[in-house]
PDB file of C-alpha atoms in Angstrom:
ATOM      1  CA  MET A   1     135.396  55.356 132.889  1.00  0.00           C
ATOM      2  CA  ARG A   2     138.774  55.241 131.189  1.00  0.00           C
ATOM      3  CA  SER A   3     139.033  56.153 127.511  1.00  0.00           C
ATOM      4  CA  ALA A   4     139.820  53.477 124.921  1.00  0.00           C
ATOM      5  CA  GLN A   5     143.433  54.629 124.662  1.00  0.00           C
ATOM      6  CA  GLN A   6     143.795  54.847 128.452  1.00  0.00           C
ATOM      7  CA  LEU A   7     142.553  51.258 128.746  1.00  0.00           C
ATOM      8  CA  LEU A   8     145.232  50.112 126.318  1.00  0.00           C
ATOM      9  CA  ALA A   9     147.920  52.127 128.091  1.00  0.00           C
ATOM     10  CA  ASP A  10     146.893  50.595 131.437  1.00  0.00           C
ATOM     11  CA  SER A  11     146.590  47.000 130.173  1.00  0.00           C
ATOM     12  CA  ALA A  12     149.431  44.504 129.782  1.00  0.00           C
ATOM     13  CA  VAL A  13     147.461  41.235 129.465  1.00  0.00           C
ATOM     14  CA  ILE A  14     144.573  40.997 126.996  1.00  0.00           C
ATOM     15  CA  ALA A  15     142.314  37.936 126.827  1.00  0.00           C
ATOM     16  CA  VAL A  16     140.899  37.659 123.302  1.00  0.00           C
ATOM     17  CA  VAL A  17     137.568  35.808 123.197  1.00  0.00           C
ATOM     18  CA  GLY A  18     137.024  34.403 119.723  1.00  0.00           C
ATOM     19  CA  ALA A  19     140.686  34.608 118.709  1.00  0.00           C
ATOM     20  CA  SER A  20     141.067  32.848 115.356  1.00  0.00           C
ATOM     21  CA  ARG A  21     143.815  30.707 113.836  1.00  0.00           C
ATOM     22  CA  ASP A  22     142.736  31.934 110.352  1.00  0.00           C
ATOM     23  CA  PRO A  23     145.266  34.633 109.298  1.00  0.00           C
ATOM     24  CA  GLY A  24     142.623  36.105 106.966  1.00  0.00           C
ATOM     25  CA  LYS A  25     140.370  37.090 109.876  1.00  0.00           C
ATOM     26  CA  ALA A  26     140.561  40.226 111.997  1.00  0.00           C
ATOM     27  CA  ALA A  27     140.295  37.947 115.065  1.00  0.00           C
ATOM     28  CA  HIS A  28     143.785  36.688 114.115  1.00  0.00           C
ATOM     29  CA  ARG A  29     145.396  39.834 112.685  1.00  0.00           C
ATOM     30  CA  VAL A  30     144.369  42.220 115.476  1.00  0.00           C
ATOM     31  CA  PRO A  31     145.659  40.152 118.447  1.00  0.00           C
ATOM     32  CA  LEU A  32     148.870  39.345 116.559  1.00  0.00           C
ATOM     33  CA  GLU A  33     149.465  43.052 115.890  1.00  0.00           C
ATOM     34  CA  MET A  34     148.885  43.885 119.563  1.00  0.00           C
ATOM     35  CA  GLN A  35     151.316  41.134 120.548  1.00  0.00           C
ATOM     36  CA  ARG A  36     153.952  42.594 118.188  1.00  0.00           C
ATOM     37  CA  HIS A  37     153.619  45.878 120.071  1.00  0.00           C
ATOM     38  CA  GLY A  38     154.256  44.235 123.421  1.00  0.00           C
ATOM     39  CA  TRP A  39     150.885  43.206 124.855  1.00  0.00           C
ATOM     40  CA  ARG A  40     150.532  39.664 126.183  1.00  0.00           C
ATOM     41  CA  ILE A  41     147.661  38.054 124.300  1.00  0.00           C
ATOM     42  CA  ILE A  42     145.758  35.174 125.905  1.00  0.00           C
ATOM     43  CA  PRO A  43     143.606  33.418 123.278  1.00  0.00           C
ATOM     44  CA  VAL A  44     140.176  32.187 124.394  1.00  0.00           C
ATOM     45  CA  ASN A  45     138.952  29.628 121.884  1.00  0.00           C
ATOM     46  CA  PRO A  46     137.700  26.129 122.761  1.00  0.00           C
ATOM     47  CA  THR A  47     138.855  24.649 119.436  1.00  0.00           C
ATOM     48  CA  VAL A  48     142.608  25.372 119.617  1.00  0.00           C
ATOM     49  CA  ASP A  49     145.365  24.505 122.093  1.00  0.00           C
ATOM     50  CA  GLU A  50     147.716  27.352 121.217  1.00  0.00           C
ATOM     51  CA  LEU A  51     147.673  30.598 119.256  1.00  0.00           C
ATOM     52  CA  PHE A  52     150.292  33.341 118.874  1.00  0.00           C
ATOM     53  CA  GLY A  53     152.722  31.184 120.865  1.00  0.00           C
ATOM     54  CA  GLU A  54     150.428  31.274 123.918  1.00  0.00           C
ATOM     55  CA  LYS A  55     148.314  28.526 125.468  1.00  0.00           C
ATOM     56  CA  ALA A  56     144.677  28.937 124.466  1.00  0.00           C
ATOM     57  CA  TYR A  57     141.866  28.476 126.985  1.00  0.00           C
ATOM     58  CA  PRO A  58     138.307  27.266 126.305  1.00  0.00           C
ATOM     59  CA  THR A  59     136.702  29.985 128.486  1.00  0.00           C
ATOM     60  CA  LEU A  60     137.713  33.078 130.443  1.00  0.00           C
ATOM     61  CA  ALA A  61     137.197  31.136 133.686  1.00  0.00           C
ATOM     62  CA  ASP A  62     139.920  28.674 132.631  1.00  0.00           C
ATOM     63  CA  ILE A  63     142.652  31.342 132.519  1.00  0.00           C
ATOM     64  CA  PRO A  64     144.744  30.743 135.675  1.00  0.00           C
ATOM     65  CA  HIS A  65     145.900  34.347 136.138  1.00  0.00           C
ATOM     66  CA  PRO A  66     144.392  37.847 136.063  1.00  0.00           C
ATOM     67  CA  VAL A  67     143.792  39.690 132.799  1.00  0.00           C
ATOM     68  CA  ASP A  68     143.647  43.462 132.368  1.00  0.00           C
ATOM     69  CA  LEU A  69     141.269  43.575 129.428  1.00  0.00           C
ATOM     70  CA  VAL A  70     138.843  41.169 127.742  1.00  0.00           C
ATOM     71  CA  ASP A  71     138.657  41.780 123.987  1.00  0.00           C
ATOM     72  CA  VAL A  72     135.613  40.275 122.257  1.00  0.00           C
ATOM     73  CA  PHE A  73     135.538  38.965 118.687  1.00  0.00           C
ATOM     74  CA  ARG A  74     132.109  37.333 118.946  1.00  0.00           C
ATOM     75  CA  PRO A  75     128.705  38.369 117.556  1.00  0.00           C
ATOM     76  CA  ALA A  76     126.753  40.896 119.632  1.00  0.00           C
ATOM     77  CA  ARG A  77     124.302  38.165 120.746  1.00  0.00           C
ATOM     78  CA  ASP A  78     127.253  36.335 122.398  1.00  0.00           C
ATOM     79  CA  ALA A  79     128.765  39.474 123.902  1.00  0.00           C
ATOM     80  CA  VAL A  80     126.286  39.539 126.796  1.00  0.00           C
ATOM     81  CA  ASP A  81     127.457  36.152 128.068  1.00  0.00           C
ATOM     82  CA  VAL A  82     131.126  37.053 127.509  1.00  0.00           C
ATOM     83  CA  VAL A  83     130.702  40.257 129.546  1.00  0.00           C
ATOM     84  CA  ARG A  84     129.047  38.247 132.341  1.00  0.00           C
ATOM     85  CA  GLN A  85     132.056  35.890 132.290  1.00  0.00           C
ATOM     86  CA  ALA A  86     134.485  38.839 132.308  1.00  0.00           C
ATOM     87  CA  VAL A  87     132.720  40.289 135.356  1.00  0.00           C
ATOM     88  CA  ALA A  88     132.817  36.858 137.038  1.00  0.00           C
ATOM     89  CA  ILE A  89     136.624  36.591 136.687  1.00  0.00           C
ATOM     90  CA  GLY A  90     137.135  40.147 137.925  1.00  0.00           C
ATOM     91  CA  ALA A  91     138.371  41.640 134.651  1.00  0.00           C
ATOM     92  CA  PRO A  92     138.531  45.432 135.049  1.00  0.00           C
ATOM     93  CA  ALA A  93     137.686  46.182 131.406  1.00  0.00           C
ATOM     94  CA  VAL A  94     135.843  44.764 128.378  1.00  0.00           C
ATOM     95  CA  TRP A  95     136.289  45.766 124.746  1.00  0.00           C
ATOM     96  CA  LEU A  96     133.871  44.795 121.941  1.00  0.00           C
ATOM     97  CA  GLN A  97     135.616  44.982 118.582  1.00  0.00           C
ATOM     98  CA  LEU A  98     134.571  47.098 115.604  1.00  0.00           C
ATOM     99  CA  GLY A  99     131.005  46.343 114.510  1.00  0.00           C
ATOM    100  CA  ILE A 100     129.968  44.768 117.821  1.00  0.00           C
ATOM    101  CA  VAL A 101     127.414  46.706 119.866  1.00  0.00           C
ATOM    102  CA  SER A 102     125.247  45.480 122.740  1.00  0.00           C
ATOM    103  CA  ALA A 103     123.186  47.671 125.049  1.00  0.00           C
ATOM    104  CA  GLU A 104     122.700  44.697 127.400  1.00  0.00           C
ATOM    105  CA  ALA A 105     126.445  43.957 127.555  1.00  0.00           C
ATOM    106  CA  ARG A 106     127.098  47.653 128.267  1.00  0.00           C
ATOM    107  CA  ARG A 107     124.527  47.630 131.085  1.00  0.00           C
ATOM    108  CA  ILE A 108     126.059  44.539 132.710  1.00  0.00           C
ATOM    109  CA  ALA A 109     129.570  46.036 132.529  1.00  0.00           C
ATOM    110  CA  GLU A 110     128.473  49.424 133.889  1.00  0.00           C
ATOM    111  CA  GLU A 111     126.503  47.864 136.767  1.00  0.00           C
ATOM    112  CA  ALA A 112     129.613  45.850 137.693  1.00  0.00           C
ATOM    113  CA  GLY A 113     131.878  48.923 137.517  1.00  0.00           C
ATOM    114  CA  VAL A 114     133.805  47.475 134.576  1.00  0.00           C
ATOM    115  CA  ASP A 115     135.256  49.833 131.956  1.00  0.00           C
ATOM    116  CA  TYR A 116     133.540  49.199 128.628  1.00  0.00           C
ATOM    117  CA  VAL A 117     134.342  50.003 125.000  1.00  0.00           C
ATOM    118  CA  GLU A 118     132.313  48.850 121.998  1.00  0.00           C
ATOM    119  CA  ASP A 119     132.466  49.191 118.225  1.00  0.00           C
ATOM    120  CA  ARG A 120     136.172  50.156 118.269  1.00  0.00           C
ATOM    121  CA  CYS A 121     139.279  48.360 117.033  1.00  0.00           C
ATOM    122  CA  LEU A 122     142.271  47.743 119.311  1.00  0.00           C
ATOM    123  CA  ILE A 123     144.867  48.312 116.602  1.00  0.00           C
ATOM    124  CA  VAL A 124     143.219  51.500 115.348  1.00  0.00           C
ATOM    125  CA  GLU A 125     143.182  52.938 118.890  1.00  0.00           C
ATOM    126  CA  ARG A 126     146.730  51.699 119.538  1.00  0.00           C
ATOM    127  CA  ALA A 127     147.992  53.407 116.386  1.00  0.00           C
ATOM    128  CA  ALA A 128     146.001  56.608 116.989  1.00  0.00           C
ATOM    129  CA  GLY A 129     147.514  56.914 120.442  1.00  0.00           C
ATOM    130  CA  GLY A 130     151.000  55.880 119.331  1.00  0.00           C
ATOM    131  CA  LEU A 131     150.882  53.246 122.081  1.00  0.00           C
ATOM    132  CA  SER A 132     153.327  50.421 122.599  1.00  0.00           C
ATOM    133  CA  ARG A 133     154.309  48.215 125.522  1.00  0.00           C
ATOM    134  CA  ARG A 134     157.760  47.678 124.046  1.00  0.00           C
ATOM    135  CA  GLY A 135     160.396  49.540 126.024  1.00  0.00           C
TER     136      GLY A 135
END
């Protein structure tokens, strides 16, 4: 299992499930901050067509190219289904944002050999590791 910072260092494309158009929400601020530091953010939200200058997709299965990491901004009860979807599309890693914990989601990820992080924030880990994808 890769550490949280190693996952970020290894990932270039992050699908964000539950990405929000509301600038007051972490589900908007966090992906935008990651994008500013060079990660490609793919929003997954069935109610918007575009976010952060990228086409948004209704589900993970609708994304027409591979993703390196699935970041989850959904309640823990929804995380189980999102992790199943991430496994189904062959995502190598899943990240549940700060405050989201699910033993069932962890079990599904581990059984599928998918790297798994929960209850951590992408931008906190990015800053702590001094990580950037900008050359």
